[in-house]
Tab-separated table of C-alpha atoms in Angstrom:
chain	number	residue	atom	x	y	z
A	13	MET	CA	128.946	40.202	122.824
A	14	ARG	CA	128.163	41.992	126.078
A	15	PHE	CA	129.403	45.451	127.066
A	16	ARG	CA	129.244	47.714	130.088
A	17	THR	CA	130.028	51.405	130.517
A	18	SER	CA	132.055	53.422	132.987
A	19	ILE	CA	131.364	57.078	132.316
A	20	PRO	CA	132.087	60.508	133.836
A	21	ALA	CA	129.521	62.364	135.945
A	22	ILE	CA	128.749	64.765	133.069
A	23	ALA	CA	127.366	61.904	131.021
A	24	LEU	CA	123.791	62.171	129.879
A	25	GLY	CA	123.121	58.445	129.940
A	26	VAL	CA	124.515	54.961	129.833
A	27	VAL	CA	124.046	51.976	127.603
A	28	SER	CA	124.148	48.271	128.140
A	29	LEU	CA	123.782	45.823	125.340
A	30	THR	CA	122.425	43.300	127.839
A	31	THR	CA	121.230	44.710	131.177
A	32	PRO	CA	120.447	48.090	132.836
A	33	LEU	CA	123.400	49.845	134.487
A	34	ALA	CA	123.812	52.429	137.199
A	35	VAL	CA	124.877	55.949	136.229
A	36	ALA	CA	128.119	56.994	137.895
A	37	GLY	CA	127.384	59.011	141.027
A	38	THR	CA	123.827	57.755	141.512
A	39	SER	CA	122.347	54.967	143.600
A	40	THR	CA	119.565	54.010	141.208
A	41	ALA	CA	119.767	52.046	138.018
A	42	ALA	CA	119.635	54.035	134.813
A	43	THR	CA	117.124	53.129	132.179
A	44	ALA	CA	118.709	50.716	129.742
A	45	LEU	CA	118.854	52.042	126.207
A	46	GLU	CA	118.104	49.354	123.688
A	47	ALA	CA	120.943	48.868	121.246
A	48	THR	CA	120.149	48.673	117.575
A	49	ALA	CA	120.735	44.961	117.285
A	50	ALA	CA	122.161	43.605	114.061
A	51	ASP	CA	120.692	40.291	112.954
A	52	SER	CA	123.975	38.516	113.557
A	53	SER	CA	126.108	37.835	116.614
A	54	GLN	CA	129.044	39.131	114.569
A	55	VAL	CA	127.933	42.742	115.153
A	56	GLU	CA	126.556	44.666	118.150
A	57	ASP	CA	125.314	48.199	117.407
A	58	THR	CA	124.547	50.992	119.836
A	59	THR	CA	122.930	54.278	118.855
A	60	LEU	CA	124.857	57.491	119.567
A	61	THR	CA	122.452	60.083	118.097
A	62	ASP	CA	118.749	60.127	117.363
A	63	ASN	CA	117.086	60.786	114.017
A	64	VAL	CA	117.798	64.541	114.217
A	65	GLY	CA	121.440	64.212	115.343
A	66	LYS	CA	120.889	64.802	119.071
A	67	PRO	CA	123.181	62.783	121.405
A	68	SER	CA	121.515	59.636	122.679
A	69	GLY	CA	122.456	56.644	124.804
A	70	VAL	CA	126.077	56.608	125.915
A	71	LEU	CA	127.017	59.841	124.171
A	72	SER	CA	127.517	62.981	126.268
A	73	ALA	CA	128.386	66.518	125.193
A	74	LYS	CA	130.551	69.274	126.637
A	75	ALA	CA	132.044	72.512	125.398
A	76	GLY	CA	135.270	72.191	123.451
A	77	SER	CA	138.481	74.164	124.055
A	78	GLY	CA	137.383	76.596	121.354
A	79	ALA	CA	134.231	76.863	119.327
A	80	GLY	CA	132.123	73.796	118.881
A	81	LYS	CA	131.580	70.763	121.072
A	82	VAL	CA	133.204	67.513	122.124
A	83	PHE	CA	131.064	64.387	122.421
A	84	SER	CA	132.236	61.268	124.264
A	85	THR	CA	130.944	57.740	124.748
A	86	GLY	CA	132.865	57.216	127.954
A	87	GLU	CA	134.588	53.883	128.515
A	88	ILE	CA	132.737	50.844	127.169
A	89	THR	CA	134.128	47.447	128.125
A	90	GLY	CA	133.012	43.859	127.842
A	91	GLU	CA	133.599	40.893	125.567
A	92	SER	CA	136.253	40.993	122.869
A	93	PHE	CA	135.849	42.357	119.357
A	94	SER	CA	138.290	42.754	116.457
A	95	SER	CA	137.046	45.956	114.778
A	96	ILE	CA	134.772	48.898	115.420
A	97	GLY	CA	132.663	50.779	112.907
A	98	LEU	CA	130.940	54.168	112.821
A	99	SER	CA	127.932	54.693	110.575
A	100	TRP	CA	125.094	57.165	110.110
A	101	LYS	CA	121.997	57.828	108.054
A	102	LYS	CA	122.756	57.952	104.343
A	103	GLY	CA	122.346	61.518	103.143
A	104	SER	CA	122.697	63.007	106.625
A	105	ALA	CA	124.577	66.305	106.828
A	106	VAL	CA	128.066	65.875	108.295
A	107	ASP	CA	130.111	68.749	109.734
A	108	GLU	CA	133.094	69.113	107.370
A	109	GLY	CA	135.352	69.661	110.369
A	110	LEU	CA	134.068	66.660	112.334
A	111	THR	CA	136.802	64.388	113.687
A	112	ALA	CA	136.662	61.160	115.660
A	113	GLU	CA	139.230	59.582	117.966
A	114	THR	CA	139.298	56.303	119.816
A	115	ARG	CA	141.328	54.565	122.452
A	116	ILE	CA	141.275	50.818	122.804
A	117	HIS	CA	141.387	48.667	125.954
A	118	ARG	CA	143.454	45.542	125.419
A	119	ASP	CA	145.577	43.270	127.619
A	120	GLY	CA	144.442	45.068	130.774
A	121	ALA	CA	145.407	48.590	129.703
A	122	TRP	CA	144.068	51.557	127.769
A	123	GLU	CA	146.112	52.479	124.708
A	124	SER	CA	146.726	56.009	123.421
A	125	TRP	CA	144.158	57.949	121.395
A	126	ARG	CA	144.100	57.419	117.625
A	127	GLU	CA	142.163	59.233	114.947
A	128	VAL	CA	139.367	57.277	113.246
A	129	PRO	CA	138.911	58.213	109.574
A	130	LEU	CA	135.333	59.274	108.880
A	131	GLU	CA	135.435	59.174	105.085
A	132	LEU	CA	134.500	55.776	103.781
A	133	ASP	CA	136.985	54.882	101.049
A	134	GLU	CA	134.394	54.102	98.391
A	135	GLY	CA	132.487	57.303	99.127
A	136	VAL	CA	129.148	55.591	99.859
A	137	ALA	CA	128.594	53.369	96.852
A	138	GLU	CA	125.204	53.272	95.191
A	139	GLU	CA	124.289	49.953	96.801
A	140	ALA	CA	124.970	51.149	100.372
A	141	LYS	CA	122.042	51.692	102.727
A	142	ARG	CA	124.030	53.730	105.272
A	143	ALA	CA	127.013	56.065	105.199
A	144	GLY	CA	129.976	55.486	107.451
A	145	ALA	CA	133.644	55.135	108.230
A	146	PRO	CA	135.928	52.221	107.347
A	147	ALA	CA	136.094	49.265	109.710
A	148	PHE	CA	138.769	50.172	112.289
A	149	TYR	CA	140.858	47.161	113.295
A	150	THR	CA	141.318	46.753	117.070
A	151	ASP	CA	142.928	43.290	117.298
A	152	ASP	CA	140.864	41.471	119.946
A	153	ALA	CA	140.174	44.442	122.191
A	154	ASP	CA	137.692	44.285	125.075
A	155	GLY	CA	137.014	47.977	125.563
A	156	VAL	CA	136.757	51.243	123.654
A	157	GLU	CA	136.102	54.925	124.140
A	158	VAL	CA	135.214	57.196	121.233
A	159	ARG	CA	135.072	60.985	121.192
A	160	PHE	CA	133.966	63.372	118.465
A	161	THR	CA	134.967	67.007	117.979
A	162	SER	CA	132.619	69.166	115.909
A	163	PRO	CA	133.397	72.833	115.157
A	164	LYS	CA	129.682	73.362	114.447
A	165	GLY	CA	128.576	71.379	117.480
A	166	SER	CA	126.598	68.953	115.345
A	167	LEU	CA	126.643	65.218	114.631
A	168	PRO	CA	125.146	63.077	111.848
A	169	GLN	CA	121.660	61.644	112.192
A	170	ASP	CA	121.321	58.122	113.592
A	171	LEU	CA	125.037	57.825	114.364
A	172	ARG	CA	125.923	54.305	115.540
A	173	LEU	CA	128.961	52.605	117.031
A	174	SER	CA	129.358	48.964	115.958
A	175	PHE	CA	131.428	46.269	117.648
A	176	ILE	CA	132.501	43.759	115.002
A	177	ASP	CA	133.697	40.249	115.756
A	178	PRO	CA	133.511	38.147	112.574
A	179	ALA	CA	133.004	34.430	112.946
A	180	GLN	CA	136.218	32.607	112.123
A	181	SER	CA	136.020	29.601	109.850
A	182	PRO	CA	138.621	26.798	109.955
A	183	ALA	CA	139.804	27.911	106.523
A	184	ALA	CA	140.462	31.452	107.772
A	185	SER	CA	142.625	30.224	110.651
A	186	SER	CA	144.884	28.302	108.274
A	187	PRO	CA	144.613	29.672	104.720
A	188	ASP	CA	145.395	27.341	101.867
A	189	ASN	CA	148.646	28.682	100.433
A	190	GLN	CA	148.771	26.327	97.472
A	191	PRO	CA	148.948	28.118	94.087
A	192	ARG	CA	145.681	28.298	92.176
A	193	SER	CA	146.906	29.450	88.764
A	194	ALA	CA	144.045	27.899	86.842
A	195	ARG	CA	144.359	30.343	83.916
A	196	THR	CA	147.354	31.575	81.982
A	197	GLY	CA	149.008	34.460	83.801
A	198	GLN	CA	146.880	34.158	86.938
A	199	PRO	CA	148.844	34.849	90.121
A	200	ASP	CA	148.239	32.917	93.331
A	201	ILE	CA	144.964	34.279	94.732
A	202	LYS	CA	143.523	33.181	98.046
A	203	LEU	CA	139.815	32.454	98.012
A	204	ARG	CA	137.022	33.993	100.052
A	205	LYS	CA	136.898	30.923	102.272
A	206	ASP	CA	140.534	31.577	103.216
A	207	TRP	CA	139.604	34.799	105.033
A	208	GLY	CA	136.460	33.235	106.480
A	209	ALA	CA	133.693	34.754	104.362
A	210	ASP	CA	130.256	33.815	105.637
A	211	GLU	CA	128.584	33.360	102.253
A	212	ALA	CA	125.152	33.462	103.864
A	213	LEU	CA	125.627	37.196	104.526
A	214	ALA	CA	126.189	38.305	100.926
A	215	ASP	CA	123.545	38.681	98.235
A	216	PRO	CA	123.105	35.404	96.352
A	217	GLY	CA	124.445	35.152	92.819
A	218	TYR	CA	126.637	37.620	90.959
A	219	LYS	CA	126.074	41.264	90.037
A	220	THR	CA	127.483	41.177	86.535
A	221	GLN	CA	128.435	43.951	84.135
A	222	PRO	CA	129.268	43.800	80.408
A	223	SER	CA	132.994	44.496	80.538
A	224	ILE	CA	135.953	46.117	82.279
A	225	LYS	CA	137.712	49.250	80.999
A	226	ALA	CA	139.859	50.293	83.968
A	227	ALA	CA	141.283	49.252	87.333
A	228	VAL	CA	140.872	51.538	90.354
A	229	VAL	CA	143.512	51.276	93.115
A	230	HIS	CA	142.567	52.007	96.761
A	231	HIS	CA	143.918	51.710	100.289
A	232	THR	CA	141.785	50.460	103.168
A	233	VAL	CA	142.810	52.804	106.062
A	234	THR	CA	141.850	50.099	108.559
A	235	GLY	CA	143.900	51.577	111.405
A	236	ASN	CA	147.019	49.400	111.428
A	237	ASN	CA	149.971	49.291	108.992
A	238	SER	CA	152.025	46.866	111.098
A	239	TYR	CA	149.573	43.954	111.070
A	240	THR	CA	150.947	40.413	111.085
A	241	GLN	CA	150.374	37.834	108.382
A	242	GLU	CA	148.137	35.891	110.756
A	243	GLN	CA	145.901	38.940	111.304
A	244	VAL	CA	145.177	39.527	107.608
A	245	PRO	CA	142.118	37.219	107.336
A	246	GLN	CA	140.532	38.811	110.411
A	247	ILE	CA	141.051	42.342	109.052
A	248	ILE	CA	139.557	41.424	105.673
A	249	ASN	CA	136.626	39.683	107.343
A	250	GLY	CA	135.998	42.772	109.458
A	251	ILE	CA	135.763	44.898	106.296
A	252	TYR	CA	133.284	42.381	104.881
A	253	VAL	CA	131.026	42.257	107.942
A	254	GLN	CA	131.141	46.055	108.383
A	255	HIS	CA	130.014	46.657	104.824
A	256	ILE	CA	127.224	44.095	104.814
A	257	LYS	CA	125.854	44.123	108.372
A	258	VAL	CA	126.443	47.800	109.217
A	259	LEU	CA	126.415	49.704	105.907
A	260	GLY	CA	124.041	47.509	103.943
A	261	TYR	CA	126.241	46.552	100.999
A	262	GLY	CA	125.434	43.407	99.048
A	263	ASP	CA	128.969	42.028	99.237
A	264	PHE	CA	132.618	42.934	99.746
A	265	PRO	CA	133.255	46.381	98.179
A	266	TYR	CA	136.532	45.618	96.366
A	267	HIS	CA	137.209	42.879	93.849
A	268	PHE	CA	140.652	42.083	95.285
A	269	ILE	CA	142.811	42.923	98.311
A	270	VAL	CA	146.627	42.899	98.482
A	271	ASP	CA	148.342	42.673	101.883
A	272	ARG	CA	151.783	43.975	102.840
A	273	PHE	CA	153.288	40.496	102.545
A	274	GLY	CA	152.247	40.262	98.896
A	275	GLY	CA	149.215	38.041	99.482
A	276	ILE	CA	146.383	38.517	96.981
A	277	TRP	CA	142.844	37.782	98.222
A	278	GLU	CA	139.539	37.573	96.393
A	279	GLY	CA	137.105	40.154	97.759
A	280	ARG	CA	133.843	40.399	95.849
A	281	LYS	CA	132.369	37.067	94.843
A	282	GLY	CA	133.116	36.048	91.246
A	283	SER	CA	136.108	38.350	90.778
A	284	ILE	CA	138.499	35.523	89.893
A	285	GLU	CA	136.098	33.942	87.410
A	286	MET	CA	135.109	37.150	85.592
A	287	GLN	CA	136.487	37.195	82.067
A	288	PRO	CA	135.235	38.584	78.733
A	289	GLY	CA	133.405	36.128	76.536
A	290	THR	CA	132.192	34.005	79.461
A	291	ALA	CA	129.021	33.776	81.535
A	292	ILE	CA	130.628	36.308	83.924
A	293	PRO	CA	132.061	39.055	81.653
A	294	GLY	CA	132.470	41.384	84.614
A	295	ILE	CA	131.478	41.764	88.264
A	296	LEU	CA	129.940	45.042	89.432
A	297	GLY	CA	131.743	46.230	92.561
A	298	GLY	CA	131.016	48.829	95.247
A	299	HIS	CA	134.370	50.586	95.471
A	300	ALA	CA	134.099	53.990	93.740
A	301	SER	CA	130.971	56.127	94.034
A	302	GLY	CA	129.498	56.699	90.582
A	303	PHE	CA	132.262	54.796	88.798
A	304	ASN	CA	131.709	51.152	89.639
A	305	THR	CA	130.490	50.363	86.129
A	306	ASN	CA	133.256	49.207	83.746
A	307	THR	CA	135.871	49.118	86.525
A	308	PHE	CA	137.280	46.704	89.069
A	309	GLY	CA	138.729	47.747	92.403
A	310	VAL	CA	141.924	46.583	94.101
A	311	ALA	CA	142.508	47.651	97.720
A	312	MET	CA	145.945	47.694	99.305
A	313	LEU	CA	145.606	46.733	102.968
A	314	GLY	CA	146.930	49.697	104.940
A	315	ASN	CA	147.211	53.486	105.019
A	316	PHE	CA	149.655	55.177	102.627
A	317	GLU	CA	148.837	58.792	103.430
A	318	PRO	CA	151.756	60.420	105.336
A	319	ASN	CA	151.658	61.621	108.927
A	320	ASN	CA	148.497	59.842	109.998
A	321	SER	CA	146.304	62.341	108.136
A	322	GLU	CA	143.633	59.707	107.430
A	323	GLY	CA	143.558	58.079	110.849
A	324	GLY	CA	144.803	54.989	112.665
A	325	GLU	CA	148.333	54.434	113.851
A	326	ASP	CA	151.003	57.026	113.102
A	327	THR	CA	152.091	56.395	109.505
A	328	GLY	CA	155.074	58.749	109.658
A	329	PRO	CA	156.284	60.878	106.742
A	330	ASP	CA	156.929	58.046	104.290
A	331	PRO	CA	154.420	55.150	104.522
A	332	LYS	CA	155.344	53.414	101.285
A	333	PRO	CA	153.738	50.155	100.179
A	334	THR	CA	156.140	47.230	100.465
A	335	GLU	CA	157.953	45.806	97.455
A	336	ALA	CA	155.982	42.588	97.901
A	337	MET	CA	152.723	44.559	97.672
A	338	ILE	CA	153.734	46.341	94.477
A	339	LYS	CA	154.931	43.142	92.834
A	340	SER	CA	151.676	41.336	93.617
A	341	LEU	CA	149.619	44.329	92.511
A	342	ALA	CA	151.521	44.374	89.204
A	343	ASP	CA	150.986	40.625	88.758
A	344	LEU	CA	147.264	40.983	89.414
A	345	LEU	CA	146.849	43.964	87.090
A	346	ALA	CA	148.873	42.303	84.330
A	347	TRP	CA	146.632	39.223	84.512
A	348	LYS	CA	143.364	41.172	84.339
A	349	SER	CA	144.718	43.652	81.770
A	350	GLY	CA	145.664	40.744	79.559
A	351	GLN	CA	142.219	39.174	79.886
A	352	TYR	CA	140.429	42.396	78.974
A	353	GLN	CA	143.031	43.576	76.439
A	354	LEU	CA	143.704	46.772	78.375
A	355	ASP	CA	146.669	49.063	77.724
A	356	PRO	CA	148.150	49.637	81.201
A	357	GLU	CA	149.862	52.825	80.051
A	358	GLY	CA	146.824	54.083	78.155
A	359	SER	CA	143.670	55.985	79.055
A	360	THR	CA	139.960	55.341	78.758
A	361	GLN	CA	136.632	57.085	79.313
A	362	LEU	CA	134.285	56.415	82.210
A	363	VAL	CA	130.764	57.807	82.641
A	364	SER	CA	129.597	59.023	86.058
A	365	ALA	CA	126.482	57.487	87.566
A	366	GLY	CA	126.293	60.401	90.025
A	367	GLY	CA	125.675	59.698	93.680
A	368	GLY	CA	127.068	62.808	95.350
A	369	GLY	CA	129.265	62.477	98.431
A	370	THR	CA	132.867	62.139	97.319
A	371	ASN	CA	131.734	61.983	93.671
A	372	PRO	CA	131.403	65.587	92.415
A	373	HIS	CA	130.578	64.540	88.840
A	374	PRO	CA	126.886	64.731	87.831
A	375	VAL	CA	125.203	61.826	86.077
A	376	GLY	CA	126.487	61.445	82.540
A	377	THR	CA	129.794	63.272	83.072
A	378	VAL	CA	132.523	61.665	80.941
A	379	LEU	CA	135.991	61.425	82.512
A	380	ASP	CA	139.238	60.616	80.736
A	381	VAL	CA	141.221	58.520	83.205
A	382	PRO	CA	144.266	56.237	83.121
A	383	VAL	CA	143.456	52.572	82.526
A	384	ILE	CA	145.231	51.923	85.814
A	385	SER	CA	143.612	54.640	87.911
A	386	SER	CA	143.334	55.443	91.591
A	387	HIS	CA	140.316	56.363	93.667
A	388	ARG	CA	141.322	60.034	93.678
A	389	ASP	CA	141.146	60.059	89.858
A	390	VAL	CA	137.353	59.625	89.987
A	391	ASN	CA	136.309	60.872	93.457
A	392	VAL	CA	137.395	63.654	95.806
A	393	THR	CA	139.514	61.711	98.292
A	394	ALA	CA	143.097	61.233	99.476
A	395	CYS	CA	142.793	57.525	98.604
A	396	PRO	CA	144.976	55.584	97.807
A	397	GLY	CA	147.338	57.744	99.857
A	398	ALA	CA	150.097	59.982	98.520
A	399	LYS	CA	152.855	57.374	98.835
A	400	LEU	CA	150.919	54.770	96.874
A	401	TYR	CA	149.697	57.289	94.327
A	402	GLU	CA	153.227	58.373	93.498
A	403	VAL	CA	154.299	54.850	92.490
A	404	LEU	CA	151.460	54.396	89.980
A	405	PRO	CA	153.473	55.655	86.955
A	406	ASP	CA	156.173	53.052	87.621
A	407	LEU	CA	153.490	50.452	88.283
A	408	ARG	CA	151.878	51.068	84.884
A	409	GLU	CA	155.246	50.624	83.207
A	410	GLN	CA	155.917	47.434	85.163
A	411	VAL	CA	152.533	45.989	84.142
A	412	ALA	CA	153.181	46.892	80.498
A	413	ASP	CA	156.554	45.147	80.631
A	414	GLN	CA	154.930	41.996	81.985
A	415	LEU	CA	152.441	42.037	79.130
A	416	GLY	CA	155.238	42.413	76.603
């Protein structure tokens, strides 16, 4: 991927991921700032702040309308990409009021500004090497501009903007829709190869755990609730590449993903095979900070928080999950609950592994949570969105009915 910048005269610098560029309003070439290159052509990173949080590279600063500052990358255009990601040094202080917005260049035009959520859904899992925002789906864009507003006038250390363009496998372009109900009660689940997982990126082998006591429901907040069925593999693959290549995870954060058409997809490797009494009694995920042990995570693809409060396209006042989503989620939870002999209307105890961030519970804290929980039940977050959260009581009942 190759990008170029077109920036206002107030800009402090320019970046090229390939060659030096000229600063607007000058006749001499600006010094090229070396992008932080990922070791894969699927990701191009460029640094926005240095190791103390000072703007660097493409990022420029100006006074905001009130207190604080606004920082902008200017327009960056070039080859196409399907998602963008924002990440920063793990443990870096982040202004609580910091917001990010982006506008995308696609089909020869700049689209309107949209908010980019800065809270990673899983709250920086223990295995992560960097903190960051969710992958933001752009659908084959060829340009982007990002601006940050900080009431305190500060930015995280080593802030980076990543352009993500996952390699597409033949399987991902035409998923195998044949049922794979190899075990009693198993719904149709599409495999990792169906969304194009590059298995060479993930850690080899399985990260196992002794058992499963609860399911944790999430939403992905990937920027687009009106995605098409054909776009689903690309969105899932973008989440995968963002977490591994940008944030340093070992694998996909969630065990399973459910799309708005009712499709169920395997996320973390081994999630279909895990079953008590086998060589894979459980798979350790990376979906809930401090509470990955004894749980599995299911992410609903979309944003179910009303009025766009978590970023992306305008969700409106009532962004409910589709009936197809809820049915597939119930089928999936009934299957796994049956395997692990879980009471879907019951409760269980989970022990915090700490971690800070969105997990306020110190190491060793015992929480009583529903067997079918949500991310907000264990971490401080809006996830899985108010409109998904409010259907969980009915979902538990539906799962119990399926189990008889």
